[in-house]
Coordinates of C-alpha atoms in Angstrom, one line a residue:
Chain A
M1 CA 37.1 32.5 28.5
T2 CA 33.4 32.5 27.6
Q3 CA 31.4 35.5 28.1
Y4 CA 27.7 35.5 28.8
K5 CA 26.1 37.3 26.0
K6 CA 23.0 39.3 26.6
P7 CA 20.3 38.1 24.2
N8 CA 19.4 40.9 21.8
V9 CA 15.7 41.4 22.3
K10 CA 15.2 43.0 18.9
V11 CA 16.8 40.1 17.1
L12 CA 14.8 37.5 19.0
K13 CA 11.6 39.3 18.3
A14 CA 12.5 39.6 14.6
K15 CA 13.4 35.9 14.5
K16 CA 10.1 34.9 16.2
M17 CA 8.1 37.0 13.7
A18 CA 9.9 35.6 10.8
S19 CA 9.4 32.0 11.9
S20 CA 5.7 32.6 12.6
F21 CA 5.4 34.2 9.1
I22 CA 7.0 31.3 7.5
S23 CA 4.8 28.9 9.5
T24 CA 1.7 30.8 8.4
I25 CA 2.8 30.7 4.7
L26 CA 3.5 26.9 5.0
K27 CA 0.1 26.3 6.6
L28 CA -1.6 28.2 3.9
G29 CA 0.3 25.9 1.4
V30 CA -1.0 22.9 3.3
C31 CA -4.6 24.2 3.2
I32 CA -4.3 24.7 -0.6
M33 CA -2.7 21.3 -1.1
F34 CA -5.7 19.6 0.5
A35 CA -8.5 21.9 -0.8
F36 CA -7.3 22.4 -4.3
P37 CA -8.0 18.9 -5.8
F38 CA -11.7 19.4 -4.7
F39 CA -11.8 22.9 -6.1
W40 CA -10.3 21.5 -9.4
M41 CA -13.0 18.9 -9.5
I42 CA -15.7 21.5 -9.1
S43 CA -14.1 23.8 -11.6
T44 CA -13.6 21.1 -14.2
S45 CA -17.2 19.9 -14.0
F46 CA -18.5 23.3 -15.2
K47 CA -16.1 23.5 -18.1
T48 CA -16.6 22.6 -21.7
Y49 CA -14.5 19.7 -23.0
A50 CA -12.3 22.0 -25.0
E51 CA -11.7 24.3 -22.1
S52 CA -10.8 21.4 -19.8
L53 CA -7.8 20.6 -22.0
Q54 CA -6.8 24.2 -22.7
F55 CA -3.3 25.4 -22.1
P56 CA -2.7 27.5 -20.0
P57 CA -5.5 26.1 -17.9
T58 CA -8.2 28.4 -16.5
L59 CA -8.7 28.3 -12.8
W60 CA -12.5 28.9 -13.1
P61 CA -14.4 28.2 -16.3
E62 CA -14.6 31.2 -18.6
D63 CA -17.3 29.4 -20.6
F64 CA -19.5 28.3 -17.6
T65 CA -21.7 25.4 -18.7
L66 CA -23.9 22.7 -17.1
Q67 CA -23.5 20.5 -20.1
A68 CA -21.5 17.8 -18.2
Y69 CA -24.3 17.4 -15.6
I70 CA -27.0 17.2 -18.3
T71 CA -24.9 14.6 -20.2
V72 CA -24.3 12.6 -17.1
F73 CA -28.0 12.5 -16.0
E74 CA -29.3 11.9 -19.5
K75 CA -26.9 9.4 -20.9
L76 CA -26.2 7.3 -17.9
E77 CA -29.5 7.7 -16.0
L78 CA -27.7 8.4 -12.9
G79 CA -31.1 8.5 -11.1
S80 CA -31.5 4.8 -10.9
Y81 CA -28.0 4.2 -9.6
L82 CA -28.6 7.0 -7.0
M83 CA -31.8 5.2 -5.9
N84 CA -29.8 1.9 -5.4
S85 CA -27.2 3.8 -3.3
I86 CA -29.9 5.3 -1.1
I87 CA -31.7 2.0 -0.6
L88 CA -28.5 0.3 0.3
V89 CA -27.5 3.0 2.8
V90 CA -30.9 2.9 4.5
A91 CA -31.3 -0.9 4.5
N92 CA -27.7 -1.7 5.6
T93 CA -27.7 0.8 8.4
A94 CA -31.2 -0.1 9.7
L95 CA -30.5 -3.8 9.6
M96 CA -27.1 -3.3 11.1
V97 CA -28.6 -1.5 14.1
V98 CA -31.3 -4.2 14.5
I99 CA -28.6 -6.9 14.7
M100 CA -26.0 -5.0 16.6
V101 CA -27.9 -3.5 19.5
P102 CA -29.2 -6.7 21.0
A103 CA -25.9 -8.5 20.6
A104 CA -24.0 -5.6 22.2
Y105 CA -26.5 -5.5 25.1
V106 CA -26.2 -9.2 26.1
F107 CA -22.4 -9.2 25.6
A108 CA -22.2 -6.2 28.0
K109 CA -24.9 -7.1 30.6
Y110 CA -25.5 -10.9 30.6
E111 CA -23.5 -13.9 31.7
F112 CA -24.1 -17.0 29.7
K113 CA -22.3 -20.2 28.7
G114 CA -20.1 -19.7 25.6
K115 CA -20.1 -15.9 25.9
D116 CA -16.3 -15.6 25.9
F117 CA -16.0 -18.0 23.0
M118 CA -18.6 -16.1 21.0
F119 CA -17.0 -12.8 21.8
S120 CA -13.6 -14.0 20.6
I121 CA -15.2 -15.2 17.4
L122 CA -16.5 -11.7 17.0
M123 CA -13.1 -10.2 17.4
V124 CA -11.5 -12.6 14.9
A125 CA -14.3 -11.8 12.4
F126 CA -13.5 -8.1 12.8
M127 CA -10.0 -8.8 11.5
V128 CA -11.1 -10.7 8.4
P129 CA -11.2 -8.4 5.4
T130 CA -13.8 -8.7 2.7
C131 CA -11.1 -9.1 0.1
L132 CA -10.7 -12.7 1.3
T133 CA -14.3 -13.7 1.6
F134 CA -15.8 -12.3 -1.6
I135 CA -14.9 -15.3 -3.8
S136 CA -17.0 -17.8 -1.8
I137 CA -19.7 -15.3 -1.0
F138 CA -20.1 -14.5 -4.7
R139 CA -20.4 -18.3 -5.6
M140 CA -22.9 -18.7 -2.7
F141 CA -25.2 -16.0 -4.1
A142 CA -24.7 -17.4 -7.6
H143 CA -25.8 -20.8 -6.5
A144 CA -28.8 -19.3 -4.7
N145 CA -29.7 -17.4 -7.8
M146 CA -29.7 -14.2 -5.9
L147 CA -27.3 -12.1 -8.0
N148 CA -30.2 -10.3 -9.6
S149 CA -31.2 -8.5 -6.5
L150 CA -29.7 -6.1 -3.9
W151 CA -29.3 -8.9 -1.3
P152 CA -25.6 -9.7 -2.1
Q153 CA -24.9 -6.1 -1.2
I154 CA -27.0 -6.2 2.0
L155 CA -26.8 -9.5 3.8
P156 CA -23.0 -9.8 4.0
C157 CA -22.6 -6.2 5.2
I158 CA -25.0 -5.9 8.1
C159 CA -23.1 -7.7 10.8
N160 CA -20.8 -5.0 12.1
A161 CA -18.3 -6.8 14.5
Y162 CA -16.5 -3.6 15.2
G163 CA -19.7 -1.7 16.0
I164 CA -20.8 -4.5 18.4
F165 CA -17.5 -4.2 20.1
L166 CA -17.6 -0.4 20.4
L167 CA -21.2 -0.4 21.6
R168 CA -20.5 -3.2 24.2
Q169 CA -17.7 -1.1 25.7
N170 CA -20.1 1.8 26.0
F171 CA -22.9 -0.4 27.5
M172 CA -20.6 -1.8 30.0
Q173 CA -20.1 1.6 31.5
I174 CA -23.8 2.0 32.3
P175 CA -24.3 1.3 36.0
E176 CA -26.0 -2.0 36.8
E177 CA -28.3 -0.3 39.4
L178 CA -30.0 1.6 36.7
I179 CA -31.1 -1.6 35.0
E180 CA -32.0 -3.3 38.3
S181 CA -34.2 -0.4 39.3
A182 CA -35.9 -0.4 35.9
R183 CA -36.5 -4.2 36.3
L184 CA -38.1 -3.6 39.7
D185 CA -40.4 -1.1 38.0
E186 CA -41.3 -4.1 35.7
A187 CA -39.7 -2.7 32.6
N188 CA -39.1 -5.4 30.0
E189 CA -35.9 -5.9 28.1
W190 CA -37.1 -3.9 25.1
Q191 CA -37.8 -0.9 27.3
I192 CA -34.4 -1.3 29.1
I193 CA -32.7 -1.2 25.7
T194 CA -34.6 1.7 24.2
K195 CA -35.2 3.8 27.4
I196 CA -31.9 3.3 29.2
M197 CA -29.1 1.8 27.1
L198 CA -29.5 3.6 23.8
P199 CA -30.0 7.1 25.2
M200 CA -26.8 6.7 27.2
A201 CA -24.8 5.5 24.3
K202 CA -26.0 8.2 21.8
S203 CA -22.6 9.4 20.7
T204 CA -21.2 5.9 20.1
M205 CA -24.3 5.0 18.1
A206 CA -23.9 8.2 16.1
T207 CA -20.3 7.3 15.3
I208 CA -21.2 3.8 14.3
I209 CA -24.1 4.9 12.1
F210 CA -22.0 7.6 10.5
L211 CA -19.3 5.1 9.6
S212 CA -21.9 2.7 8.3
V213 CA -23.6 5.3 6.1
T214 CA -20.4 6.7 4.7
G215 CA -19.0 3.2 4.3
T216 CA -21.9 2.0 2.3
W217 CA -22.2 5.2 0.3
N218 CA -18.5 5.1 -0.6
S219 CA -18.1 1.4 -1.1
Y220 CA -16.7 0.3 -4.5
F221 CA -15.1 -3.1 -4.1
W222 CA -18.2 -4.9 -2.8
P223 CA -20.7 -3.7 -5.4
L224 CA -18.1 -4.3 -8.1
V225 CA -17.8 -8.0 -7.2
M226 CA -21.4 -8.7 -6.1
T227 CA -23.3 -7.4 -9.1
I228 CA -23.7 -8.7 -12.6
S229 CA -26.2 -6.2 -14.0
D230 CA -26.5 -2.4 -13.9
E231 CA -29.9 -2.6 -12.5
Y232 CA -28.5 -3.3 -9.0
R233 CA -25.4 -1.2 -9.1
P234 CA -24.9 1.8 -6.9
L235 CA -23.6 5.3 -7.7
T236 CA -19.9 4.6 -7.2
I237 CA -19.9 2.0 -10.1
A238 CA -21.8 4.4 -12.3
I239 CA -19.2 7.2 -11.8
E240 CA -16.5 4.8 -12.8
K241 CA -18.5 4.1 -16.0
L242 CA -18.4 7.8 -16.9
K243 CA -14.8 7.3 -18.0
G244 CA -16.1 5.3 -21.0
L245 CA -19.3 7.2 -21.7
E246 CA -18.1 9.0 -24.8
S247 CA -15.2 8.2 -27.0
G248 CA -12.1 9.5 -25.3
L249 CA -12.0 10.6 -21.7
V250 CA -14.3 13.6 -21.1
W251 CA -13.1 14.8 -17.7
P252 CA -15.9 17.3 -17.1
N253 CA -18.4 14.5 -17.3
V254 CA -16.4 12.3 -14.8
M255 CA -15.9 15.3 -12.4
A256 CA -19.6 16.2 -12.6
G257 CA -20.5 12.7 -11.6
N258 CA -17.8 12.7 -8.9
L259 CA -19.3 15.9 -7.4
V260 CA -22.8 14.3 -7.3
L261 CA -21.2 11.4 -5.3
L262 CA -19.2 13.7 -3.0
L263 CA -21.9 16.4 -2.4
P264 CA -23.7 14.7 0.5
V265 CA -20.4 14.0 2.2
I266 CA -19.3 17.6 1.7
V267 CA -22.6 18.9 3.1
V268 CA -22.5 16.7 6.2
F269 CA -18.9 17.6 6.8
L270 CA -19.6 21.3 6.6
F271 CA -22.2 21.0 9.3
A272 CA -20.7 18.4 11.6
S273 CA -16.9 18.5 11.0
K274 CA -16.2 19.2 14.6
K275 CA -18.2 16.3 15.9
I276 CA -16.9 13.9 13.3
I277 CA -13.3 14.8 14.0
A278 CA -13.8 14.5 17.7
S279 CA -15.3 11.1 17.4
M280 CA -12.6 9.9 15.0
A281 CA -9.9 11.1 17.3
Y282 CA -11.5 9.3 20.2
R283 CA -11.9 6.1 18.2
G284 CA -8.3 6.1 17.1
V285 CA -6.9 6.6 20.5
K286 CA -9.0 3.8 22.1
Chain B
M1 CA -45.2 -21.2 35.0
K2 CA -42.2 -19.9 36.9
K3 CA -40.0 -22.6 35.3
K4 CA -41.0 -21.5 31.9
V5 CA -40.1 -17.9 32.7
N6 CA -36.7 -19.2 33.9
I7 CA -36.0 -21.1 30.7
L8 CA -37.0 -18.1 28.7
R9 CA -34.6 -15.9 30.7
K10 CA -31.8 -18.4 30.2
L11 CA -32.5 -18.5 26.5
F12 CA -32.8 -14.7 26.1
P13 CA -29.1 -13.9 25.6
Y14 CA -28.7 -16.7 23.0
V15 CA -31.7 -15.4 21.0
M16 CA -30.1 -12.0 21.0
V17 CA -26.7 -13.1 19.7
I18 CA -27.9 -15.7 17.3
P19 CA -28.4 -13.4 14.3
T20 CA -24.9 -12.1 14.7
M21 CA -23.4 -15.6 15.0
I22 CA -25.3 -16.9 12.0
L23 CA -24.2 -14.0 9.8
L24 CA -20.6 -14.4 10.9
A25 CA -20.7 -18.2 10.2
V26 CA -22.2 -17.8 6.7
F27 CA -20.4 -14.6 5.6
V28 CA -17.1 -14.8 7.3
F29 CA -16.0 -18.2 8.5
Y30 CA -17.5 -20.5 5.9
P31 CA -16.1 -18.3 3.0
L32 CA -12.6 -18.4 4.6
V33 CA -12.6 -22.2 5.1
N34 CA -14.0 -22.6 1.6
M35 CA -11.3 -20.4 0.2
V36 CA -8.5 -22.5 1.8
Y37 CA -10.2 -25.7 0.7
L38 CA -10.6 -24.5 -2.9
S39 CA -6.9 -23.5 -3.0
F40 CA -6.0 -27.2 -3.2
F41 CA -8.1 -27.8 -6.3
D42 CA -7.7 -27.1 -10.0
Y43 CA -11.0 -25.3 -10.4
N44 CA -12.5 -23.0 -13.0
L45 CA -16.0 -22.6 -14.2
I46 CA -15.5 -24.8 -17.3
K47 CA -13.9 -27.9 -15.9
E48 CA -14.8 -30.3 -13.1
K49 CA -12.8 -29.4 -10.0
T50 CA -10.0 -31.8 -9.4
F51 CA -7.7 -32.1 -6.3
C52 CA -4.2 -31.0 -7.2
G53 CA -2.5 -30.7 -3.8
L54 CA -0.1 -27.8 -3.5
D55 CA 0.1 -27.4 -7.3
N56 CA -1.6 -24.0 -7.2
Y57 CA 0.9 -22.7 -4.6
Y58 CA 3.7 -24.0 -6.7
R59 CA 2.4 -22.2 -9.7
I60 CA 1.8 -18.8 -8.2
F61 CA 5.2 -18.8 -6.5
F62 CA 7.5 -20.4 -9.1
I63 CA 5.8 -20.4 -12.5
Q64 CA 3.7 -17.4 -12.8
T65 CA 5.7 -14.2 -12.2
D66 CA 2.7 -11.9 -11.9
F67 CA 1.9 -13.1 -8.3
R68 CA 5.4 -12.3 -7.2
D69 CA 5.2 -8.9 -8.9
A70 CA 1.9 -8.2 -7.1
F71 CA 3.4 -9.4 -3.8
L72 CA 6.5 -7.3 -4.1
N73 CA 4.5 -4.2 -5.1
T74 CA 2.3 -4.7 -2.1
L75 CA 5.4 -4.8 0.1
I76 CA 6.7 -1.6 -1.5
Y77 CA 3.3 0.1 -1.1
M78 CA 3.1 -1.0 2.5
A79 CA 6.6 0.2 3.4
G80 CA 6.2 3.5 1.6
T81 CA 2.7 4.5 2.7
T82 CA 3.2 3.3 6.3
F83 CA 6.5 5.2 6.7
F84 CA 5.3 8.4 5.2
L85 CA 1.9 8.4 6.9
L86 CA 3.5 7.9 10.3
F87 CA 6.3 10.3 9.7
L88 CA 4.3 13.1 8.1
G89 CA 1.4 12.4 10.5
L90 CA 3.8 13.1 13.4
V91 CA 5.2 16.2 11.7
F92 CA 1.7 17.6 11.2
A93 CA 0.6 16.7 14.7
L94 CA 3.5 18.5 16.3
W95 CA 3.2 21.4 13.9
L96 CA -0.6 21.9 14.3
Q97 CA -0.8 21.1 18.0
R98 CA -1.5 24.7 19.3
D99 CA -5.2 25.5 19.5
S100 CA -5.8 28.2 16.9
K101 CA -8.5 28.9 14.4
F102 CA -6.0 28.5 11.5
N103 CA -4.8 25.2 12.8
A104 CA -8.3 23.9 13.2
I105 CA -9.1 24.8 9.6
A106 CA -5.9 23.2 8.3
Q107 CA -6.8 20.1 10.3
R108 CA -10.3 19.9 8.9
L109 CA -9.1 20.3 5.3
M110 CA -6.6 17.5 5.9
F111 CA -9.1 15.2 7.4
F112 CA -11.8 15.6 4.9
P113 CA -10.4 13.2 2.2
N114 CA -10.7 10.4 4.7
I115 CA -14.5 10.3 4.6
C116 CA -14.6 10.6 0.8
A117 CA -15.0 7.6 -1.4
G118 CA -11.7 6.2 -2.5
L119 CA -13.2 6.2 -5.9
A120 CA -13.8 9.9 -5.9
I121 CA -10.3 10.7 -4.8
S122 CA -8.8 8.3 -7.3
L123 CA -10.7 9.9 -10.2
I124 CA -9.7 13.4 -9.1
F125 CA -6.0 12.5 -9.0
Q126 CA -6.2 10.5 -12.2
W127 CA -7.4 13.7 -13.8
L128 CA -4.7 15.8 -12.2
M129 CA -2.0 13.2 -13.2
D130 CA -3.4 12.8 -16.7
D131 CA -1.0 13.3 -19.6
E132 CA -2.9 16.5 -20.3
G133 CA -3.7 17.1 -16.6
L134 CA -2.9 20.0 -14.4
F135 CA 0.3 18.5 -12.9
N136 CA 1.9 18.3 -16.3
M137 CA 0.6 21.7 -17.2
V138 CA 2.3 23.1 -14.1
L139 CA 5.5 21.2 -15.0
G140 CA 5.2 22.6 -18.5
F141 CA 4.9 26.1 -17.1
F142 CA 8.3 25.7 -15.5
D143 CA 9.7 24.1 -18.7
I144 CA 10.1 20.7 -17.1
A145 CA 9.4 17.7 -19.3
P146 CA 6.0 16.2 -18.6
L147 CA 5.8 13.1 -16.4
R148 CA 3.7 10.1 -17.4
W149 CA 2.7 9.6 -13.7
L150 CA 0.2 6.7 -13.9
N151 CA 1.2 5.5 -17.4
D152 CA 4.9 4.9 -16.8
S153 CA 6.0 1.7 -15.1
T154 CA 8.6 3.5 -13.0
T155 CA 6.2 6.0 -11.5
S156 CA 2.8 4.3 -11.5
L157 CA 3.1 2.6 -8.1
L158 CA 4.7 5.7 -6.7
S159 CA 1.8 7.9 -7.9
V160 CA -0.7 5.5 -6.3
M161 CA 1.2 5.7 -3.1
I162 CA 1.3 9.5 -3.2
V163 CA -2.5 9.6 -3.5
A164 CA -2.9 7.1 -0.6
I165 CA -0.6 9.3 1.6
W166 CA -2.5 12.4 0.7
K167 CA -5.8 10.8 1.5
G168 CA -4.7 9.2 4.8
I169 CA -2.5 11.8 6.3
G170 CA -5.2 13.8 8.0
Y171 CA -6.5 10.8 9.9
Y172 CA -3.1 9.8 11.3
A173 CA -2.2 13.4 12.1
L174 CA -5.5 13.7 14.0
I175 CA -4.9 10.6 16.1
L176 CA -1.2 11.5 16.8
L177 CA -2.3 15.0 17.7
S178 CA -4.7 13.7 20.3
S179 CA -1.9 11.6 21.8
V180 CA 0.5 14.5 21.7
K181 CA -2.1 16.5 23.7
S182 CA -2.4 13.7 26.2
I183 CA 1.3 14.0 27.2
P184 CA 1.3 15.7 30.6
T185 CA 2.4 19.4 30.1
E186 CA 4.5 19.3 33.3
L187 CA 6.9 16.9 31.5
I188 CA 7.5 19.3 28.7
E189 CA 7.7 22.3 31.0
A190 CA 10.2 20.6 33.2
A191 CA 12.3 19.9 30.1
D192 CA 12.0 23.5 29.1
L193 CA 13.2 24.7 32.5
D194 CA 16.2 22.4 32.2
D195 CA 17.0 24.1 28.8
A196 CA 16.8 20.7 27.1
G197 CA 16.2 22.2 23.7
K198 CA 13.4 21.4 21.4
I199 CA 15.1 18.5 19.6
R200 CA 16.2 16.8 22.8
T201 CA 12.7 17.2 24.3
F202 CA 11.3 15.5 21.3
F203 CA 13.6 12.5 21.4
K204 CA 13.7 12.1 25.1
I205 CA 10.1 12.8 26.0
T206 CA 7.6 13.2 23.2
L207 CA 8.7 10.3 21.1
P208 CA 8.9 7.7 23.9
M209 CA 5.5 8.9 25.2
L210 CA 4.0 8.4 21.8
S211 CA 5.7 5.1 21.0
P212 CA 2.9 2.8 22.1
Q213 CA 0.4 4.7 19.9
L214 CA 2.9 4.8 17.0
F215 CA 3.5 1.1 17.2
F216 CA -0.3 0.5 17.3
L217 CA -0.8 2.6 14.2
L218 CA 2.2 0.9 12.5
I219 CA 0.4 -2.5 12.8
T220 CA -3.0 -1.1 11.7
L221 CA -1.4 0.6 8.7
T222 CA 0.5 -2.5 7.8
I223 CA -2.6 -4.6 7.8
N224 CA -4.6 -2.0 5.9
S225 CA -2.0 -1.6 3.2
F226 CA -2.3 -5.3 2.3
K227 CA -6.0 -4.6 1.4
V228 CA -5.3 -1.8 -1.1
F229 CA -7.6 -2.3 -4.2
D230 CA -9.8 0.7 -5.2
S231 CA -7.1 3.1 -6.1
V232 CA -5.0 0.5 -8.0
R233 CA -7.9 -0.7 -10.1
L234 CA -9.2 2.7 -10.9
M235 CA -6.0 4.6 -11.5
T236 CA -3.7 2.2 -13.1
G237 CA -5.4 -1.1 -13.5
G238 CA -2.3 -2.7 -12.1
G239 CA -0.3 -1.5 -15.1
P240 CA 1.6 -0.6 -17.1
G241 CA 2.6 -4.3 -17.3
N242 CA 2.4 -5.4 -13.7
S243 CA 4.2 -2.4 -12.4
S244 CA 1.5 -1.4 -9.9
D245 CA -0.3 -4.7 -9.5
V246 CA -1.1 -5.6 -5.8
L247 CA -2.3 -8.7 -4.1
V248 CA -6.0 -8.0 -3.8
Y249 CA -6.2 -6.8 -7.3
W250 CA -4.4 -10.0 -8.4
I251 CA -6.9 -12.1 -6.5
Y252 CA -9.8 -10.1 -8.0
R253 CA -8.6 -10.6 -11.5
Y254 CA -7.9 -14.3 -11.2
S255 CA -11.3 -15.0 -9.7
M256 CA -13.8 -12.5 -11.3
E257 CA -12.1 -11.9 -14.6
Y258 CA -10.1 -15.1 -15.5
N259 CA -12.3 -17.5 -13.5
K260 CA -9.3 -19.3 -12.2
Y261 CA -10.7 -19.9 -8.8
G262 CA -8.1 -22.4 -7.6
L263 CA -5.2 -20.0 -8.2
A264 CA -7.2 -17.0 -6.8
C265 CA -7.9 -19.0 -3.6
A266 CA -4.3 -20.0 -3.3
G267 CA -3.3 -16.3 -3.5
G268 CA -6.0 -15.5 -1.0
T269 CA -4.7 -18.1 1.4
V270 CA -1.2 -16.6 1.2
L271 CA -2.7 -13.2 2.1
L272 CA -4.7 -14.8 4.9
V273 CA -1.6 -16.2 6.4
I274 CA 0.2 -12.9 6.3
L275 CA -2.8 -11.1 7.9
L276 CA -3.0 -13.8 10.5
I277 CA 0.5 -13.3 11.6
L278 CA 0.0 -9.5 11.7
T279 CA -3.2 -9.9 13.6
V280 CA -1.5 -12.0 16.3
V281 CA 1.1 -9.3 16.7
Y282 CA -1.7 -6.7 16.8
F283 CA -3.5 -8.4 19.6
R284 CA -0.3 -8.9 21.6
V285 CA 0.2 -5.1 21.3
I286 CA -3.3 -4.3 22.4
G287 CA -2.9 -6.7 25.3
K288 CA 0.2 -4.9 26.4
K289 CA -1.4 -1.5 26.0
V290 CA -4.2 -2.5 28.3
H291 CA -1.7 -3.9 30.7
Y292 CA 0.2 -0.6 31.0
Q293 CA -2.8 1.5 31.7

């Protein structure tokens, strides 16, 4: 015979408290697990070489020094690499927008012969990774004698198939009547794009531009294969070079350079993490 | 006059898409065709290029063992990272699904590595996994023999995979979290009323509701893991030996470092075929997803 047991309220409460306590501790552990590597980078970058290898390690430098930063900027002339990175981010993003917006607009709002075919070409191109095209593209630029310029890092990167797709989806949701009434008011295509389409697709544009900026800033593979001289290399390649700057691996130097590379990303994330996360979640679910 | 305007109107969409189409032709489709074409030639920078049929393919599959190593390593990398990113992503999504300040902070911290350069993350972990790095110091503190992480052929690929999982987990947790939140609450409440138990609710309701999203992520992850390059080149250089070599790094070395373009292109073509098959599956899934909505 089974008897219905009255649940003991006290035990239940204690159990609940214990489990929420454990959950909190575990969550704290997760936070540390994801924040600590960044903290360690920052901490190491202010240490002397000797202190960076000291056992037991110090959590925060006892002998706080900016030596690593001075070395990195003086010996490697990080400034010129930084300039290349900035030029590439600005040029690639600006040219991408110039090419993307008109294409997205006609794919969304126009009917023309060959549209479906061109759109499927776009979708196929979106799936082709750069790790398959770089050999031929490198040879192409070598033949054209353009390897001594920033073009190999700009031209192949400004047609954003995925961006065109996202923006088209957004443009398609904009009611036809709006455009029609603008046309009746004698608005030209340029005005329709800049006064109606773009303002209504602000958040999509922001997402695409954010991805392009971080993508260019962070890119390593493409500059690695498309450059033959330091003059045209961006920051990422310079940071890798820090490993061989002095005899033996001086980790404070590498971490100092690393922090210079990450700083803009950290600042942007501190101010806009909510928006960034929301747009990424939306993009992934779509 | 009117006719002219008409023609202009008809031409307008073509003018708008032509820059895109030219760029795609020059920087996507021509290079692909060219790669497949070159894969049938014995071609390096010193010699004239000569047609050699399927010789390159024969060589990479049956004579040179490094391609096979890279291929197998890529498969291991793919299986490991895909499984753990989906599994842990789901665990974190379910665990952090309640809206609270603490959960939001944890989520943000987890997501942050995603927008960082792969290079930066690779270098930080290379330092942590260094022979004299923090991981070994911590092991030493507990009197455990130090591991050689990236410098040992048994752990190098695994170490690269750990970093990839650490970097990617926040993104996949985030996406799964928003699909968990899109499950109608009535369903979960109804199960609660029926005393279904947490585990049964998960397997009978949550998991089936998430399965389209999970499958979609599975394909994306599979495709993406074939493209791994940055972390391998930076952290291990494919070594020790070929223990952590992967396909893209193999293609990179044979083209940019050894100048054996024919072989590199044959390797690239193999990768292209794999990605092609996966892409067909991917579009089938997307088609189905749209159909169900």
